[in-house]
Structures are given as C-alpha cells and as structure tokens.
Short mmCIF file of C-alpha atoms and ligand atoms in Angstrom, two decimals:
data_model
loop_
_atom_site.label_atom_id
_atom_site.label_comp_id
_atom_site.label_asym_id
_atom_site.label_seq_id
_atom_site.Cartn_x
_atom_site.Cartn_y
_atom_site.Cartn_z
CA UNK E 1 140.97 57.33 142.24
CA UNK E 2 137.25 57.72 142.81
CA UNK E 3 135.85 54.39 143.99
CA UNK E 4 132.42 55.30 145.31
CA UNK E 5 129.63 57.84 145.04
CA UNK E 6 127.48 58.43 148.11
CA UNK E 7 124.06 59.98 147.61
CA UNK E 8 121.78 61.99 149.82
CA UNK E 9 118.16 61.08 149.09
CA UNK E 10 115.66 63.87 149.75
CA UNK E 11 116.43 66.71 147.35
CA UNK E 12 119.00 64.79 145.31
CA UNK E 13 117.26 61.63 144.09
CA UNK E 14 113.67 62.80 144.49
CA UNK E 15 111.62 65.64 145.93
CA UNK E 16 110.21 64.49 149.22
CA UNK E 17 110.63 67.98 150.73
CA UNK E 18 107.11 68.86 149.55
CA UNK E 19 105.68 65.79 151.29
CA UNK E 20 107.61 66.55 154.49
CA UNK E 21 106.23 70.09 154.21
CA UNK E 22 102.62 68.94 153.99
CA UNK E 23 102.93 66.52 156.91
CA UNK E 24 104.86 68.93 159.17
CA UNK E 25 102.46 71.79 158.34
CA UNK E 26 99.44 69.73 159.37
CA UNK E 27 101.18 68.65 162.57
CA UNK E 28 102.34 72.21 163.39
CA UNK E 29 98.93 73.73 162.66
CA UNK E 30 97.25 71.08 164.86
CA UNK E 31 99.18 72.50 167.82
CA UNK E 32 98.64 76.13 166.71
CA UNK E 33 102.09 76.79 165.25
CA UNK E 34 102.40 78.66 161.93
CA UNK E 35 104.42 76.79 159.35
CA UNK E 36 105.43 78.02 155.90
CA UNK E 37 107.63 76.89 153.02
CA UNK E 38 110.43 79.24 154.03
CA UNK E 39 110.68 77.62 157.44
CA UNK E 40 110.46 74.18 155.85
CA UNK E 41 113.75 74.95 154.05
CA UNK E 42 115.50 74.94 157.43
CA UNK E 43 114.50 71.33 158.00
CA UNK E 44 116.25 69.90 154.93
CA UNK E 45 118.72 67.18 155.91
CA UNK E 46 117.77 67.52 159.59
CA UNK E 47 116.56 64.43 161.48
CA UNK E 48 112.91 63.92 162.40
CA UNK E 49 113.29 64.72 166.13
CA UNK E 50 115.60 67.68 165.46
CA UNK E 51 113.02 68.97 162.95
CA UNK E 52 110.26 68.70 165.56
CA UNK E 53 112.37 70.53 168.14
CA UNK E 54 113.02 73.33 165.65
CA UNK E 55 109.29 73.61 164.93
CA UNK E 56 108.40 73.71 168.64
CA UNK E 57 110.98 76.39 169.33
CA UNK E 58 109.78 78.31 166.23
CA UNK E 59 106.37 78.33 167.93
CA UNK E 60 107.92 79.25 171.31
CA UNK E 61 106.58 76.09 172.96
CA UNK E 62 109.68 73.89 173.21
CA UNK E 63 109.32 73.59 177.00
CA UNK E 64 105.66 72.62 176.93
CA UNK E 65 106.06 69.01 175.82
CA UNK E 66 107.58 66.00 177.55
CA UNK E 67 109.97 63.74 175.60
CA UNK E 68 107.22 61.15 175.37
CA UNK E 69 104.78 63.68 173.95
CA UNK E 70 107.39 64.77 171.43
CA UNK E 71 107.86 61.20 170.26
CA UNK E 72 104.07 61.02 169.87
CA UNK E 73 104.03 64.18 167.72
CA UNK E 74 106.92 62.97 165.54
CA UNK E 75 105.19 59.62 165.08
CA UNK E 76 101.94 61.32 164.09
CA UNK E 77 103.79 63.36 161.46
CA UNK E 78 105.58 60.30 160.15
CA UNK E 79 102.33 58.32 159.84
CA UNK E 80 100.87 61.02 157.61
CA UNK E 81 104.16 61.34 155.68
CA UNK E 82 104.11 57.58 154.98
CA UNK E 83 100.61 57.81 153.50
CA UNK E 84 101.95 60.46 151.08
CA UNK E 85 105.00 58.36 150.15
CA UNK E 86 102.90 55.55 148.68
CA UNK E 87 102.21 57.73 145.64
CA UNK E 88 105.92 57.89 144.73
CA UNK E 89 106.90 56.01 141.58
CA UNK E 90 109.82 55.94 139.10
CA UNK E 91 108.49 59.09 137.39
CA UNK E 92 109.35 60.98 140.57
CA UNK E 93 113.09 60.33 140.19
CA UNK E 94 114.84 63.62 139.47
CA UNK E 95 116.19 64.13 135.91
CA UNK E 96 119.62 62.65 135.26
CA UNK E 97 119.71 60.41 138.33
CA UNK E 98 118.86 57.13 136.61
CA UNK E 99 121.44 57.86 133.89
CA UNK E 100 124.05 58.64 136.54
CA UNK E 101 123.30 55.42 138.42
CA UNK E 102 123.63 53.45 135.15
CA UNK E 103 126.98 55.09 134.33
CA UNK E 104 128.30 54.38 137.81
CA UNK E 105 127.34 50.73 137.52
CA UNK E 106 128.96 50.47 134.08
CA UNK E 107 132.15 52.01 135.46
CA UNK E 108 132.10 49.59 138.44
CA UNK E 109 131.80 52.36 141.01
CA UNK E 110 130.28 51.56 144.39
CA UNK E 111 127.04 53.33 145.26
CA UNK E 112 125.91 54.27 148.76
CA UNK E 113 122.99 56.06 150.39
CA UNK E 114 123.61 58.48 153.27
CA UNK E 115 120.15 59.83 154.03
CA UNK E 116 118.96 61.11 157.39
CA UNK E 117 115.61 59.55 156.56
CA UNK E 118 114.48 56.38 158.28
CA UNK E 119 112.09 56.02 155.34
CA UNK E 120 115.04 55.84 152.89
CA UNK E 121 114.76 52.12 152.05
CA UNK E 122 110.99 52.42 151.46
CA UNK E 123 111.46 55.46 149.20
CA UNK E 124 114.08 53.63 147.08
CA UNK E 125 111.59 50.76 146.74
CA UNK E 126 108.79 53.07 145.55
CA UNK E 127 111.21 54.61 143.04
CA UNK E 128 112.32 51.07 142.03
CA UNK E 129 116.05 51.80 142.32
CA UNK E 130 116.99 49.77 145.42
CA UNK E 131 119.14 47.34 143.41
CA UNK E 132 121.57 50.06 142.36
CA UNK E 133 122.70 50.58 145.96
CA UNK E 134 125.57 48.57 147.40
CA UNK E 135 124.83 49.95 150.84
CA UNK E 136 122.25 52.03 152.70
CA UNK E 137 123.31 53.50 156.02
CA UNK E 138 120.75 53.15 158.80
CA UNK E 139 120.59 56.70 160.24
CA UNK E 140 119.98 55.18 163.69
CA UNK E 141 123.39 53.51 163.54
CA UNK E 142 125.34 56.79 163.73
CA UNK E 143 125.79 58.93 166.82
CA UNK E 144 125.50 62.36 165.21
CA UNK E 145 123.32 63.60 162.37
CA UNK E 146 124.37 65.97 159.57
CA UNK E 147 126.30 68.38 159.66
CA UNK E 148 128.45 65.81 161.53
CA UNK E 149 130.32 63.56 159.07
CA UNK E 150 129.21 60.28 160.71
CA UNK E 151 126.70 59.06 158.13
CA UNK E 152 129.07 59.64 155.18
CA UNK E 153 131.98 58.00 157.02
CA UNK E 154 129.75 55.03 157.83
CA UNK E 155 128.75 54.71 154.16
CA UNK E 156 132.44 54.61 153.12
CA UNK E 157 133.18 52.04 155.81
CA UNK E 158 130.25 49.84 154.73
CA UNK E 159 131.46 50.08 151.11
CA UNK E 160 135.03 49.17 152.11
CA UNK E 161 136.61 52.32 150.63
CA UNK E 162 138.44 55.22 152.22
CA UNK E 163 136.58 58.57 152.54
CA UNK E 164 139.18 60.23 150.28
CA UNK E 165 138.08 57.91 147.45
CA UNK E 166 134.45 59.07 147.67
CA UNK E 167 132.28 61.71 146.07
CA UNK E 168 129.29 62.83 148.14
CA UNK E 169 126.22 64.48 146.59
CA UNK E 170 123.94 66.71 148.67
CA UNK E 171 121.32 69.45 148.40
CA UNK E 172 121.44 70.78 151.97
CA UNK E 173 123.98 72.99 153.72
CA UNK E 174 124.15 70.55 156.62
CA UNK E 175 124.84 67.73 154.17
CA UNK E 176 127.66 69.55 152.34
CA UNK E 177 129.28 70.35 155.68
CA UNK E 178 129.03 66.67 156.61
CA UNK E 179 130.70 65.57 153.35
CA UNK E 180 133.55 68.05 153.77
CA UNK E 181 134.13 67.03 157.38
CA UNK E 182 134.32 63.43 156.14
CA UNK E 183 137.13 64.56 153.79
CA UNK E 184 135.22 63.63 150.63
CA UNK E 185 134.72 65.54 147.38
CA UNK E 186 131.44 67.45 147.80
CA UNK E 187 129.00 68.00 144.96
CA UNK E 188 126.20 70.42 145.85
CA UNK E 189 122.95 70.59 143.92
CA UNK E 190 121.35 73.97 144.54
CA UNK E 191 122.05 77.67 144.43
CA UNK E 192 125.74 78.54 143.98
CA UNK E 193 125.78 81.02 146.84
CA UNK E 194 124.37 78.61 149.42
CA UNK E 195 126.33 75.57 148.27
CA UNK E 196 129.65 77.44 148.01
CA UNK E 197 129.14 78.95 151.45
CA UNK E 198 128.64 75.45 152.84
CA UNK E 199 131.93 74.38 151.23
CA UNK E 200 130.91 72.45 148.09
CA UNK E 201 133.78 71.61 145.73
CA UNK E 202 131.46 71.55 142.72
CA UNK E 203 128.07 73.24 142.45
CA UNK E 204 125.38 72.20 139.98
CA UNK E 205 122.03 73.94 139.72
CA UNK E 206 120.10 70.90 138.51
CA UNK E 207 120.39 67.13 138.86
CA UNK E 208 120.42 66.94 135.02
CA UNK E 209 124.02 68.15 135.25
CA UNK E 210 125.07 65.16 137.34
CA UNK E 211 126.96 63.45 134.52
CA UNK E 212 129.55 60.86 135.58
CA UNK E 213 132.30 61.86 133.10
CA UNK E 214 132.08 65.44 134.37
CA UNK E 215 131.96 64.54 138.05
CA UNK E 216 134.97 62.29 137.56
CA UNK E 217 136.94 65.04 135.85
CA UNK E 218 136.06 67.63 138.51
CA UNK E 219 136.89 65.25 141.37
CA UNK E 220 140.15 64.07 139.78
CA UNK E 221 141.74 67.44 140.54
CA UNK E 222 141.44 66.60 144.25
CA UNK E 223 141.16 62.83 144.35
CA UNK E 224 143.42 61.90 141.43
P1 B16 W 1 112.43 60.83 158.19
P2 B16 W 1 118.00 63.47 153.49
C1 B16 W 1 116.19 64.06 155.40
O1 B16 W 1 116.59 63.32 154.28
C2 B16 W 1 115.22 65.17 155.00
O2 B16 W 1 115.88 66.14 154.19
C3 B16 W 1 114.70 65.83 156.24
O3 B16 W 1 113.77 66.85 155.90
C4 B16 W 1 114.01 64.77 157.13
O4 B16 W 1 113.55 65.34 158.34
C5 B16 W 1 115.03 63.67 157.43
O5 B16 W 1 115.50 63.12 156.22
C6 B16 W 1 114.44 62.56 158.28
O6 B16 W 1 113.43 61.91 157.56
O7 B16 W 1 111.47 61.56 159.05
O8 B16 W 1 111.80 60.20 156.97
O9 B16 W 1 113.27 59.84 158.97
O10 B16 W 1 117.97 64.82 152.83
O11 B16 W 1 119.11 63.30 154.50
O12 B16 W 1 117.92 62.34 152.48
MG1 MG W 2 118.71 66.24 151.17
#
C-alpha cells in the first residue's frame, strides 16, 4: 500500500530553474564563461557545488580555482539567487500541486520533500505550503546527491515508512534515477522520451496531471 509521496521541489512544485539560470548566468559571465538555457538544463537536480564544477569545466577553467575560491563563487551565486526567491508567492505553485497536496492530506498519506536545494525550506515558506510537509530532508545530511538514492531513502526513513511504500515525483533524469535506485515508484514530469530513458514508471507531461486517484491506481500495479 502506498503510504507516502516524496516530492522534488525545483521543477515539480515550482519553477525555480529560471531563477537558477539568471543567477548562474551572471556568475558565469562575470568570469568570462558563456552560459545558455540549454546548458542550464544539465544542472537540474544537481547540487550547488556540482553545478559550479560543471560550469567551470564547461568553460575549460576547472583547474584555475582553489576550493576556497569555488566556495566564494557558489556563495556569490546563491546570494543573488536568494534575492530572486523573495518574489516567489503562492501564485508560483505549479498547476495541480495544491490540489494534490490536499488530496494526500485527506487520504492520510505522509508527505516528504527530497530536494537537492538548501533553499528548500525558504521556498516552501514563500509558497506558503510548509505545513503540508511531514518531513524535509536536509540535503547536507546525505552523503551522495542525486542520482544516488540517498535523499529519497532518508525521506522514507524520516517518515517512518519503507521505500517500497513510497511514490517519488521528479522532473530531472538524475532524480528519477535516484527514486528507482531507492526502489520506489517513480513519477516523472517531463518529456516521455527523457523520463522513460531515466526509468520512470509513470510519465506525465504536466503537473496538472498529478491527480492522486490516478497516481494511486498506477502505483498499485507495483506497490499493491
Ligand atoms: P541550491 P531539486 C535542485 O533542486 C535544483 O534543481 C538544482 O538546479 C540546484 O542546483 C540544486 O537544487 C541546489 O540548489 O543552490 O538552492 O542549494 O530539483 O532537487 O529540488
Ligand atoms: Mg527538480
């Protein structure tokens, strides 16, 4: 039986990818690295420091910065990102998400957040949906980021359910891989080709389609 639903944040609950894009682009351009939307796609679900390392190697300068300098660059990006986050409000919640959260609460399902973002709790506050969540995993508390299963396993542990009783919802390839490695039912929101390739059990093209009765039915084939 499904006992919990574990959400990714960026790209599933709201669109912070555009804000990450703006902040990373400014940072990259300030050190003479080109940065476009296509490259930004590769950073979805990837941690802040891993994102910076990808950007530096994209610019061919990964060996030119000390670890301390890299922390400085990541901090600079995050400071700008945080100034963009303050504009988030409940209108920025993706379609269907609030309805899904309400249905889950009514059906007494547990709700968890498994986001790679250290800004996750602040984003939930801006969106005014913190109270729906029974647990939020601190990404610093797990050894390996997505595509490793750690953050989803930690969410299940914190919720007191087994991974096999969980549905995970993700928009990134790395995230779907993480859910599958955690032995959960994976719902991918995105293009069928990409999500299927990553191993999603159910693919939806829009968050509007995240309807609890349908998720439950799809997952019951595997979870029971
Ligand atoms: P922060 P998710 C991820 O969130 C984003 O997709 C990714 O682009 C970002 O680098 C990462 O969070 C870390 O975010 O810099 O705020 O700690 O998709 O796992 O919810
Ligand atoms: Mg995401």
